[in-house]
Coordinates of C-alpha atoms and ligand atoms in Angstrom, one line a residue:
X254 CA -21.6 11.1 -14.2
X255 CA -19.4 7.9 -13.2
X256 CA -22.5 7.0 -10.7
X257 CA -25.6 7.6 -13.6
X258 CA -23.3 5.2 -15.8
X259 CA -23.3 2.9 -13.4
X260 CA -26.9 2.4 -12.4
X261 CA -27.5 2.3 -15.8
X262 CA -25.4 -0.3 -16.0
X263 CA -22.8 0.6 -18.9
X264 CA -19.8 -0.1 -16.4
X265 CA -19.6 -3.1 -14.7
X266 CA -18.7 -2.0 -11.0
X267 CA -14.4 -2.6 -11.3
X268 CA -14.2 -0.3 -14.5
X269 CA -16.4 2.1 -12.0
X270 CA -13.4 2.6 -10.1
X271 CA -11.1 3.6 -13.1
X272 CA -11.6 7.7 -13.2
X273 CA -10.5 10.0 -15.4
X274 CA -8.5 12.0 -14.0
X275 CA -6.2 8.6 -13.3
X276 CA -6.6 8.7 -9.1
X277 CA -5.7 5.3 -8.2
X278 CA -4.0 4.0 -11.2
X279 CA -0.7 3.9 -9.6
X280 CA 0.1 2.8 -5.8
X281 CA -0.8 6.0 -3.4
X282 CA 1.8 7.8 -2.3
X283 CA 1.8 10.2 0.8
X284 CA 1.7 10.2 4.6
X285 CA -0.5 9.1 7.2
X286 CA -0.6 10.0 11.0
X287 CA -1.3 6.8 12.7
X288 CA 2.1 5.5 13.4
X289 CA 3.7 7.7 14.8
X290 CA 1.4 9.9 16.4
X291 CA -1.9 7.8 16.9
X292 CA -5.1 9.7 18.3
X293 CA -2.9 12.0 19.3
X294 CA -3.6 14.7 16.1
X295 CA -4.6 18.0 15.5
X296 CA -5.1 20.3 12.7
X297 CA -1.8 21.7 13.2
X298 CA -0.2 18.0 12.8
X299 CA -1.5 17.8 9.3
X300 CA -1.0 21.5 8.8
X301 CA 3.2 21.3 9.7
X302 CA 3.5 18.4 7.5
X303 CA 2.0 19.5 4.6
X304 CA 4.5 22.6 4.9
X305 CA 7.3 19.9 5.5
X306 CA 6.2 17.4 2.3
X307 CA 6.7 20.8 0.5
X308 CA 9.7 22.3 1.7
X309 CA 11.7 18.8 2.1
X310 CA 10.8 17.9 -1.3
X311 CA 8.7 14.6 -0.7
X312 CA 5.9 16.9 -2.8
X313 CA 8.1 16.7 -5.9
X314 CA 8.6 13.3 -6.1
X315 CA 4.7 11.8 -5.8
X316 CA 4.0 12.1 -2.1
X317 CA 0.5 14.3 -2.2
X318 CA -1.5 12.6 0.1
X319 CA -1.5 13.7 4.2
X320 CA -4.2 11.1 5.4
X321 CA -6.0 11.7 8.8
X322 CA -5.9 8.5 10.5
X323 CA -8.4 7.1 13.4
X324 CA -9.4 9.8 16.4
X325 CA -10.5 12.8 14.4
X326 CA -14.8 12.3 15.4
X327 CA -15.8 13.0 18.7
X328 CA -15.9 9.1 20.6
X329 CA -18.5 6.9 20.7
X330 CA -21.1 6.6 18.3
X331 CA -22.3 10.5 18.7
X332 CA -23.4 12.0 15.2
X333 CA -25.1 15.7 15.0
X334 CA -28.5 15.2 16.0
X335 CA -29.6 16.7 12.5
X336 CA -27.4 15.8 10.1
X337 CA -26.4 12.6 11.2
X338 CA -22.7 13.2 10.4
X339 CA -19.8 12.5 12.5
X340 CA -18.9 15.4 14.3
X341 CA -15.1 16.5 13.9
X342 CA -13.5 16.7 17.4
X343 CA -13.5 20.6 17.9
X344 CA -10.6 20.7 20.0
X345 CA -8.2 19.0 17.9
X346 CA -9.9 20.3 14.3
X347 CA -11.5 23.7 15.2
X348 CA -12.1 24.8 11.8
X349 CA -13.3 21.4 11.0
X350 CA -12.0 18.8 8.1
X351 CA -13.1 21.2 5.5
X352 CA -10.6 23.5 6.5
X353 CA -7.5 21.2 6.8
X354 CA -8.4 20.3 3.2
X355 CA -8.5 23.8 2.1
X356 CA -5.0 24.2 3.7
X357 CA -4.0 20.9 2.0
X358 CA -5.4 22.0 -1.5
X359 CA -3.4 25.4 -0.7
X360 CA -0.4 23.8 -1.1
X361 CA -0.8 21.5 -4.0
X362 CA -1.9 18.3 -1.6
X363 CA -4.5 16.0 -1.0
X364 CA -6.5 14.8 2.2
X365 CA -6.8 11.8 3.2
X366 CA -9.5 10.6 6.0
X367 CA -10.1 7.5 8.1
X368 CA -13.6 5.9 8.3
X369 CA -14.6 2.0 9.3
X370 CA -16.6 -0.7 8.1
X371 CA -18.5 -1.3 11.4
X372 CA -20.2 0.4 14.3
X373 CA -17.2 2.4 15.7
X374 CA -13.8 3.1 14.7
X375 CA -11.3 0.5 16.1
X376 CA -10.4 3.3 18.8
X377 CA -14.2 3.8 19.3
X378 CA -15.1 6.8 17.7
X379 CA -18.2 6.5 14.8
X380 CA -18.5 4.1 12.4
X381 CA -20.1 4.5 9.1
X382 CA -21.9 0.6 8.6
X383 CA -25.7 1.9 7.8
X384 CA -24.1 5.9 7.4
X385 CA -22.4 5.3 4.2
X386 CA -24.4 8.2 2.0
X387 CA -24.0 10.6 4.9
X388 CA -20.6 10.3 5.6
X389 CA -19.4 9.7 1.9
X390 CA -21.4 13.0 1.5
X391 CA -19.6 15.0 4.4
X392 CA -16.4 13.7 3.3
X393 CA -16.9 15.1 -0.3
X394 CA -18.5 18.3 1.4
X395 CA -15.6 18.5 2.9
X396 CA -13.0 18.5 -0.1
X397 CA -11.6 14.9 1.0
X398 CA -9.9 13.3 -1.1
X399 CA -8.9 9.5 0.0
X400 CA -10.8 7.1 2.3
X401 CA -9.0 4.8 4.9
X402 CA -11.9 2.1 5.4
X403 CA -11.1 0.1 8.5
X404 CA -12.7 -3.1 9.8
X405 CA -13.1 -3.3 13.8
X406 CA -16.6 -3.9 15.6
X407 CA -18.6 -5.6 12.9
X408 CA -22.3 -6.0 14.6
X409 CA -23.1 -10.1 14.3
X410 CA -25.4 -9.9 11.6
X411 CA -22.4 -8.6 9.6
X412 CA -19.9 -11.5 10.3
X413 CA -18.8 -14.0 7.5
X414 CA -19.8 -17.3 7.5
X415 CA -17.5 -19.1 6.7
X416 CA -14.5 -16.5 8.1
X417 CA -11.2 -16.5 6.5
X418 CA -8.2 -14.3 7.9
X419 CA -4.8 -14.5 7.1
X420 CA -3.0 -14.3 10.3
X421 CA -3.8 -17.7 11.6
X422 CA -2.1 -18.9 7.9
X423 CA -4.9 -18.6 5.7
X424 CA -7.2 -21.3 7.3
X425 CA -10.9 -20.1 6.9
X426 CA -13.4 -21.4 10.3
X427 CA -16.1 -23.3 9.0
X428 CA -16.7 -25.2 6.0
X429 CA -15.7 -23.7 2.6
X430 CA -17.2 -25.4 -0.3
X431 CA -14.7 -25.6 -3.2
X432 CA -15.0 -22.3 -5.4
X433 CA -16.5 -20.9 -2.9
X434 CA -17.4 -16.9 -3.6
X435 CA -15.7 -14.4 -1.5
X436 CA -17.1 -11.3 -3.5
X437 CA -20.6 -12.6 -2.2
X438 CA -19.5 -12.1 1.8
X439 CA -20.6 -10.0 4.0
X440 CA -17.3 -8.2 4.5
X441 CA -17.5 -7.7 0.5
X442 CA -21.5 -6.3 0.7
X443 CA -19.7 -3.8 3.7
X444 CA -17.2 -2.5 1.7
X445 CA -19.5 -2.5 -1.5
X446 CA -21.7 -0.2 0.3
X447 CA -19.1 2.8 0.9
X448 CA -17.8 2.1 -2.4
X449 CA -21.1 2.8 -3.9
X450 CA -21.5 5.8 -2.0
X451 CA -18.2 7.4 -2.3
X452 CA -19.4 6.7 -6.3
X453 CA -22.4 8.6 -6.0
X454 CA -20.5 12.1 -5.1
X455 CA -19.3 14.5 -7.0
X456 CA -15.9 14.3 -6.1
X457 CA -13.2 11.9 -6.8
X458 CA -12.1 9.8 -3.7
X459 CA -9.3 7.0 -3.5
X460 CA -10.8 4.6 -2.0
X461 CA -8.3 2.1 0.5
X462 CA -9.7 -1.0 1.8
X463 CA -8.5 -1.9 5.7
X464 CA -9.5 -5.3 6.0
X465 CA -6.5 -6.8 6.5
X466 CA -6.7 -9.8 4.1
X467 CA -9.7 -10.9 5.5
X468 CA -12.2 -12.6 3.5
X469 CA -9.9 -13.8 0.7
X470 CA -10.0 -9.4 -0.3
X471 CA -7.7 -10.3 -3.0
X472 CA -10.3 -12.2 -5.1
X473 CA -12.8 -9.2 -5.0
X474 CA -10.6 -5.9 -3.8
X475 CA -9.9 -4.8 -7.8
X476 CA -13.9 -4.6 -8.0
X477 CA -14.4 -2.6 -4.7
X478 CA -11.5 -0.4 -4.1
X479 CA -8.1 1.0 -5.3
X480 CA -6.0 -1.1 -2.7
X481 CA -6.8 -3.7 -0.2
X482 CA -4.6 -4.2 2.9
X483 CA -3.3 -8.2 2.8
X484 CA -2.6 -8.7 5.9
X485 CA -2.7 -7.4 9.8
X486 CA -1.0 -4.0 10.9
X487 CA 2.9 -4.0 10.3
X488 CA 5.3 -2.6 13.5
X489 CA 8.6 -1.7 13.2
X490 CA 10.9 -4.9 13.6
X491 CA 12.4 -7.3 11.7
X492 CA 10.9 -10.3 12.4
X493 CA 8.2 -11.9 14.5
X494 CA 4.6 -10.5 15.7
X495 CA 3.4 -8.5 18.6
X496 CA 0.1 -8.1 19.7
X497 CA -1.2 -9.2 16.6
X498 CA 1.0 -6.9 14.2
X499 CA 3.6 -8.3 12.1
X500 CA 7.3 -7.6 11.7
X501 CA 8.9 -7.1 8.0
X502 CA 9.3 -10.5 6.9
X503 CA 6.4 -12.2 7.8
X504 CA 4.7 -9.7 5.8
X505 CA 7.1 -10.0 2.8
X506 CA 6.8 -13.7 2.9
X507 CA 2.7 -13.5 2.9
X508 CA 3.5 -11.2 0.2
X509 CA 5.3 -13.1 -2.0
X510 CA 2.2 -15.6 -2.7
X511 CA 0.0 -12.8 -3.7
X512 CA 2.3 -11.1 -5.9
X513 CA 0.0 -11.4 -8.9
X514 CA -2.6 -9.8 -7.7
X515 CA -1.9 -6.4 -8.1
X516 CA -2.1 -3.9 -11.0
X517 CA -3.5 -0.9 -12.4
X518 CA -6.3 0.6 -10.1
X519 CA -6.3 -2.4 -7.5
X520 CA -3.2 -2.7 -5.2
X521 CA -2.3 -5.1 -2.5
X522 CA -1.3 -2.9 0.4
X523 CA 1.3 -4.3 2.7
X524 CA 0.8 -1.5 5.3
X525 CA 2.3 1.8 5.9
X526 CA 5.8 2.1 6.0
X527 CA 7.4 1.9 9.3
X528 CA 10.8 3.2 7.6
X529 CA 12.8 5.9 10.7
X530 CA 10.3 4.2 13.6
X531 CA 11.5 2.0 16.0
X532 CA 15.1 0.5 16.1
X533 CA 15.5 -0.8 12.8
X534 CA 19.0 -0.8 11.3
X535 CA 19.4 1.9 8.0
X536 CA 19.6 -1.4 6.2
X537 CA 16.3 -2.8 7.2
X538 CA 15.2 0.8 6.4
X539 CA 16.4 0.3 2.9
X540 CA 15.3 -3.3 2.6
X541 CA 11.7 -2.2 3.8
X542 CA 11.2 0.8 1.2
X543 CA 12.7 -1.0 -1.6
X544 CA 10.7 -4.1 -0.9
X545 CA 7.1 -2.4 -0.1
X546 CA 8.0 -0.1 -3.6
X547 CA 8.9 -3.3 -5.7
X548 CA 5.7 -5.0 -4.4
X549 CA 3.6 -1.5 -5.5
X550 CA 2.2 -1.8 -2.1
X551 CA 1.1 1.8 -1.8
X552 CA 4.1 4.2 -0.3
X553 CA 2.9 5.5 2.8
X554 CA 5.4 7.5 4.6
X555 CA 4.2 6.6 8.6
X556 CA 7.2 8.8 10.4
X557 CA 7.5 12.1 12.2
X558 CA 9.0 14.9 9.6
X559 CA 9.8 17.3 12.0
X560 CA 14.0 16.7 12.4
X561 CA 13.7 13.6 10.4
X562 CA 17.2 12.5 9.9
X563 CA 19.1 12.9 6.5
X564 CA 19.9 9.2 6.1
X565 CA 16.3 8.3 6.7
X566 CA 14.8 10.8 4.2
X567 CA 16.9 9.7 1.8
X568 CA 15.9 6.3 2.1
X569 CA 12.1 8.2 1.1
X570 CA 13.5 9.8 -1.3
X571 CA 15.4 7.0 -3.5
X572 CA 14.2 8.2 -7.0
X573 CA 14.9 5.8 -9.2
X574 CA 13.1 3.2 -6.6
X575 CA 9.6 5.7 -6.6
X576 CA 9.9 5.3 -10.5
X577 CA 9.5 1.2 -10.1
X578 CA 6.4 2.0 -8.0
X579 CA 5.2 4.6 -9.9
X580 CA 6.0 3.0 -13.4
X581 CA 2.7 4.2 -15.9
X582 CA 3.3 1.2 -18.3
X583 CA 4.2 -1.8 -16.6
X584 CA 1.2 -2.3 -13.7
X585 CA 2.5 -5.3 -12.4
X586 CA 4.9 -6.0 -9.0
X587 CA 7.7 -7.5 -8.8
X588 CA 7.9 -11.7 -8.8
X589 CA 9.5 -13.5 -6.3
X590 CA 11.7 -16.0 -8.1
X591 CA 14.7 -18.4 -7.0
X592 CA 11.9 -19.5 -4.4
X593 CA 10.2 -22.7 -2.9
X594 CA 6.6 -21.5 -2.0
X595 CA 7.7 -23.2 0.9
X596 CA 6.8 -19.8 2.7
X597 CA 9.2 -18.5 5.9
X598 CA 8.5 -15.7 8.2
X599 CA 12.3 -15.3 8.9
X600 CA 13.6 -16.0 5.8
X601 CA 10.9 -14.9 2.9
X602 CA 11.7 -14.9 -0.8
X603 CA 14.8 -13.0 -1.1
X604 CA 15.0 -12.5 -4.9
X605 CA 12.5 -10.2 -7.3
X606 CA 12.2 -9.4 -10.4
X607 CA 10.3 -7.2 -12.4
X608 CA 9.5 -4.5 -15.3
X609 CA 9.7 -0.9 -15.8
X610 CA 9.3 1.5 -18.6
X611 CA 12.7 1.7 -18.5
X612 CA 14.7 -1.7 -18.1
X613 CA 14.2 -4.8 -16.0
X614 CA 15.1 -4.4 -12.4
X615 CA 16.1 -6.8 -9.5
X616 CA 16.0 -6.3 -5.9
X617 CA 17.7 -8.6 -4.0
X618 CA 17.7 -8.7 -0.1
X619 CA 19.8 -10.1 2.6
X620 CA 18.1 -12.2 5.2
X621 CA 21.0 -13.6 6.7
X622 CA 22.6 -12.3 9.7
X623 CA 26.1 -11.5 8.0
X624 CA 27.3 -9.4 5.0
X625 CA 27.1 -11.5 1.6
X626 CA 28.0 -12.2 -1.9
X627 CA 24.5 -12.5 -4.2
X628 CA 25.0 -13.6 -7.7
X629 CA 22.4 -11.9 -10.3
X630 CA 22.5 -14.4 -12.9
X631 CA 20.5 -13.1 -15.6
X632 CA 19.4 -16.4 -17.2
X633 CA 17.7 -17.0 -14.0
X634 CA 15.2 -13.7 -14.2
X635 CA 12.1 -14.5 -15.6
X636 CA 12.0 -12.1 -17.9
X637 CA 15.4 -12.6 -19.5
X638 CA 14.8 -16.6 -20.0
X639 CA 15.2 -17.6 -23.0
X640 CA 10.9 -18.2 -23.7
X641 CA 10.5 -15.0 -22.9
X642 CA 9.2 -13.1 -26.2
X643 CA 11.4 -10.4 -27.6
X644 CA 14.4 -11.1 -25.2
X645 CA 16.9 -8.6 -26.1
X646 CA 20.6 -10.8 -26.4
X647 CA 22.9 -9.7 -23.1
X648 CA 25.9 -8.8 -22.3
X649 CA 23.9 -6.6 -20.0
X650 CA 24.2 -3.3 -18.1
X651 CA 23.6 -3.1 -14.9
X652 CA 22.6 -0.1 -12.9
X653 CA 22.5 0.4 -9.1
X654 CA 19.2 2.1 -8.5
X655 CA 19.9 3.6 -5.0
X656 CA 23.2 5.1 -5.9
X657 CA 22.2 5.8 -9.7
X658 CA 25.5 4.8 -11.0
X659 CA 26.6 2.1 -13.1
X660 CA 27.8 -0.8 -11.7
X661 CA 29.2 -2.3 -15.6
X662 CA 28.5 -4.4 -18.6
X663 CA 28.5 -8.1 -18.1
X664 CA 27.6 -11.5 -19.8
X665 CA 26.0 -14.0 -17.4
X666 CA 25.6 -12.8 -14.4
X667 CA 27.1 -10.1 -11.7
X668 CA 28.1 -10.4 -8.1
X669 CA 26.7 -7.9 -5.5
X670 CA 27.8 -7.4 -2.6
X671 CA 24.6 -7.2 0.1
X672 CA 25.1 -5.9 3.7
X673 CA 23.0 -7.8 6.5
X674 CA 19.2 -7.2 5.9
X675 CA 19.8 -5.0 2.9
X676 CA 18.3 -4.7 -0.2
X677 CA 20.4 -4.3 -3.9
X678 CA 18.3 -2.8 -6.0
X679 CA 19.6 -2.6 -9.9
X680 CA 18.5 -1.9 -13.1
X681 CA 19.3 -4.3 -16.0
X682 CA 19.4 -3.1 -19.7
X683 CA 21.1 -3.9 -23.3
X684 CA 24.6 -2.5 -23.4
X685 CA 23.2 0.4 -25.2
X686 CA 20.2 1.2 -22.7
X687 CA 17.6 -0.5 -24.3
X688 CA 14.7 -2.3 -22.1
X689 CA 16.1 -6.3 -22.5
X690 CA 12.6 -7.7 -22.3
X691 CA 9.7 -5.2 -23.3
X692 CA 6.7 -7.7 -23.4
X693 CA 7.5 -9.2 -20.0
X694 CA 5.0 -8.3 -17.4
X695 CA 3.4 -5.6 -19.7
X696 CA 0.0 -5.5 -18.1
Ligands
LIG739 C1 -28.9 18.0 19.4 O1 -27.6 18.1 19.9 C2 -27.3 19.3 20.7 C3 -25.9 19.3 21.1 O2 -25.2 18.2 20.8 C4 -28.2 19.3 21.9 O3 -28.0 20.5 22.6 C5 -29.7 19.3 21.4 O4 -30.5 19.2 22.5 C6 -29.9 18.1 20.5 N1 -31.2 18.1 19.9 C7 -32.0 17.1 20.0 C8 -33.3 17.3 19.3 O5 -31.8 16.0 20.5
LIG740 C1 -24.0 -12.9 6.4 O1 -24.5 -12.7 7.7 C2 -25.7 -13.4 8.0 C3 -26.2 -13.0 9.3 O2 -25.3 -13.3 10.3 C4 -25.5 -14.9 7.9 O3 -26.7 -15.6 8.1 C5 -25.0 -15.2 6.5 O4 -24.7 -16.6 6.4 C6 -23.8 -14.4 6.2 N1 -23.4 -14.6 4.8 C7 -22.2 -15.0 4.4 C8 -22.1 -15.1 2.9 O5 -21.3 -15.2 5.1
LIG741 C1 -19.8 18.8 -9.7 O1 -18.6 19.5 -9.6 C2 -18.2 20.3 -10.7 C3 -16.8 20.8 -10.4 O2 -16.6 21.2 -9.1 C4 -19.2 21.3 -10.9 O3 -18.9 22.1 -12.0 C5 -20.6 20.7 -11.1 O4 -21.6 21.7 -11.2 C6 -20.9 19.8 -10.0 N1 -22.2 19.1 -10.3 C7 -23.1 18.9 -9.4 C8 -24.3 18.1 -9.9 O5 -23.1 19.3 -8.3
LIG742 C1 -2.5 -15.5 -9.4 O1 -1.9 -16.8 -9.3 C2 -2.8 -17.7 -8.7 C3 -1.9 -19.0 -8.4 O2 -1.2 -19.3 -9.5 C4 -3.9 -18.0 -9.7 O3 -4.8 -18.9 -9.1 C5 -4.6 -16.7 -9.9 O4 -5.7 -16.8 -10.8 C6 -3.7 -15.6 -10.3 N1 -4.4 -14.3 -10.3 C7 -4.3 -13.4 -11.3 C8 -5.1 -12.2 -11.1 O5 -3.6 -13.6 -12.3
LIG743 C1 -8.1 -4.5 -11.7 O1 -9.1 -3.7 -12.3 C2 -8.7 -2.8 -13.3 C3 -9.8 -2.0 -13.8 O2 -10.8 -2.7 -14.3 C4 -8.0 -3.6 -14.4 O3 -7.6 -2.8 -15.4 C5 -6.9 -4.5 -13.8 O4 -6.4 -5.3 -14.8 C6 -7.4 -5.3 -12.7 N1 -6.2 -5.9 -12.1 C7 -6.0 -7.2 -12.0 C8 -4.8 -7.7 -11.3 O5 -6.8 -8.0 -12.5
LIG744 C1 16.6 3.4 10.6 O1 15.4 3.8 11.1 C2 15.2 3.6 12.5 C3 13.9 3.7 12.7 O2 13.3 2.7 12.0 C4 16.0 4.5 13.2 O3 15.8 4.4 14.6 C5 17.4 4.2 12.9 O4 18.3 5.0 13.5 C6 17.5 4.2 11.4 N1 18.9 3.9 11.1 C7 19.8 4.7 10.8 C8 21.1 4.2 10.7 O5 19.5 5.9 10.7
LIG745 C1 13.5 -20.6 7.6 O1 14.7 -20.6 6.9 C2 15.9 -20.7 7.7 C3 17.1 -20.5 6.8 O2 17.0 -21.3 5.7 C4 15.9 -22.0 8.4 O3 17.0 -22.0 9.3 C5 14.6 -22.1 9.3 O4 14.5 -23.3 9.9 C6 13.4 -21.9 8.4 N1 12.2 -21.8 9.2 C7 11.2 -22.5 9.0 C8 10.0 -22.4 10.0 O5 11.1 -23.3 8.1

């Protein structure tokens, strides 16, 4: 129905991508394998979480989608001989994809599955460039119900000229006339091409862009997909970059200049969280949830669930932090503000602002090595300044969103108390609960 409207031309292709049934209005939330467990998946992985996103809860508040990452075909670029679709490995899936769906669907879930832009998978299994209907097909066949669309081993009649990626700072190689087009590349005509199929099915599938910021995504991603990763694969650390993946803060600072870009249907992804891997402190945890939630990065939960510890599923679980995310009337992220566009990979923009349904909210982190005192001062919001329209008159309440207490009423501004690399995260309101600001960011 979506797809006859569309060759008939009554939507334009972005408004394609707006269903009915709302899938991919708000940022994605679930789980996803490849962190912490890599190629090394089965049917019973997926199985044993889906049972553990029930039982712990994570169901309840948004979390629906367990998403298969790379390593589920059968390597190389073997296809069955008749069909042409990838074949699921039968060792690891022995009742194939359709079935872990069905088990998913069983309990109130969604599936998620992993596909690439190019020849083969970036762990070499089957790519779908030139086998977009076929696998689109399978996938609906199969009762999947969100895409993971990679971008390794792009054939040379496929690569951009001129290139841009973000990870050498945003230089494109070659010459790039002013204006220049990016929703006329070739890595836009890739991703096009699955979209278009995944449209044609009779089934509704999220679709999520892996392209890693490549090809300036964010000025055609709204008209393509659902969300768009910014930027190269995130690893749990702090600061710096390994292997070409990037620590928290270099990712928060690259975020910081794109924060307009996202909305309703189209979301810059910042990558799946890393929160209870590696050795991050519960702080950087807390900094990292809060911050990918405020940015309405999608909420990927990347950690084992088996024995996952209290402190760390509570950090998943912050409530009132999901409800910034997941807010249904105010599509936009938060804004960095008190901030140079300078740009620093150790020290990004620290303060954000932005709007919910039900108050403005701040989330102010730490990126110094000690404890410190951070002043709120609500003149200095953007939504509370004075040519804002309809600002509501302070004093103002302020609400701790992590603790869901009250921290009290006060005129100007408030001093919080932020451990090292934490995040305060607080809800600012009238004295008498009412949203200070309504108009601001309403989009
Ligand atoms: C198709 O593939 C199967 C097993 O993968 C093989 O046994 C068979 O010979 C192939 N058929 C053709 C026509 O290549
Ligand atoms: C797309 O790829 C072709 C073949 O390599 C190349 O000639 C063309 O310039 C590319 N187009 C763009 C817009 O980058
Ligand atoms: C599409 O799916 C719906 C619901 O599953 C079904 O009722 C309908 O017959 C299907 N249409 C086609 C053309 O397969
Ligand atoms: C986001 O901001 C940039 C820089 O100010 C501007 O060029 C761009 O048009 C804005 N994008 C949207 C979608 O508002
Ligand atoms: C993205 O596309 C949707 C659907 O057309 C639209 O509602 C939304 O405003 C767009 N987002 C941005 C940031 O332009
Ligand atoms: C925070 O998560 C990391 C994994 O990122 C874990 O190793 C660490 O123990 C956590 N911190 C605490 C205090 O639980
Ligand atoms: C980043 O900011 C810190 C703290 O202000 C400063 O010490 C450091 O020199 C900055 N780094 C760069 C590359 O500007």
């Amino acid at each position: 129905m979506i797809a006859s409207l569309l060759c008939l031309g009554i939507l334009k292709p972005v408004d394609a991508l707006v269903s009915p049934d709302g899938t991919g209005r708000l940022p994605a939330m679930g789980w996803n394998s490849w962190n912490e467990y890599a190629c090394d998946i089965s049917e019973d992985v997926f199985v044993r979480v889906a049972d553990l996103m029930v039982d712990l809860g994570l169901k309840d508040l948004g979390y629906q989608y367990v998403n298969i990452d790379d390593c589920w075909g059968v390597k190389g670029t073997t296809r069955d001989n008749v069909t042409q679709r990838i074949i699921p490995n039968p060792v690891k899936f022995p009742g194939g994809i359709r079935h872990v769906a069905d088990e998913m669907h069983a309990r109130g879930l969604k599936l998620g599955i992993y596909g690439d832009a190019g020849t083969q998978t970036c762990g070499g299994y089957p790519g779908s460039l030139g086998y977009e209907e076929v696998d689109a097909a399978a996938w609906s066949e199969w009762g999947v119900d969100y895409l993971k669309y990679d971008n390794c081993n792009i054939p040379q009649e496929w690569v951009d000229v001129p290139y841009m990626y973000p990870d050498n700072g945003g230089s494109p190689d070659g010459d790039v006339p002013p204006g220049y087009d990016w929703s006329a590349s070739n890595s836009s005509a890739r991703y096009n091409r699955m979209r278009d199929a995944l449209l044609t099915q009779n089934r509704t599938i999220q679709y999520s862009l892996c392209i890693w910021g490549h090809a300036n995504v964010a000025a055609w991603g709204n008209a393509t997909g659902h969300s768009w990763r910014m930027y190269s694969d995130i690893y749990p650390a702090w600061a710096g970059a390994r292997q070409g993946s990037q620590a928290l803060m270099p990712i928060l600072n690259q975020a910081a200049f794109y924060w307009n870009v996202s909305g309703f249907w189209g979301r810059n992804d910042w990558d799946m969280l890393e929160v209870g891997n590696g050795d991050l402190t519960l702080e950087e945890n807390r900094s990292h949830f809060a911050l990918w939630a405020a940015l309405k990065s999608p909420l990927i939960i990347g950690t084992k669930l088996d024995a996952i510890r209290p402190e760390i599923l509570a950090v998943l679980k912050a409530g009132e932090i999901i409800a910034f995310n997941q807010d249904p009337v105010y599509g936009a992220g938060a804004v960095p503000y008190r901030w140079d566009r300078v740009g620093n990979d150790t020290h990004p923009a620290d303060y954000w602002a932005g709007s919910s349904s039900r108050g403005v909210h701040a989330f102010l982190l730490n990126t110094e090595e000690e404890e410190r005192d951070t002043e709120l001062v609500f003149a200095e919001i953007p939504g509370l300044q004075e040519q804002q329209p309809a600002v509501r008159p302070g004093p103002y309440l302020v609400h701790d969103m992590w603790t869901g207490e009250d921290i009290g009423v006060f005129s100007d501004s408030v001093v919080l108390r932020v451990k090292r690399h934490d995040t305060a995260a607080v809800r600012v309101t009238t004295a008498d609960g009412q949203h200070p600001s309504p108009q601001w960011l309403l989009r």
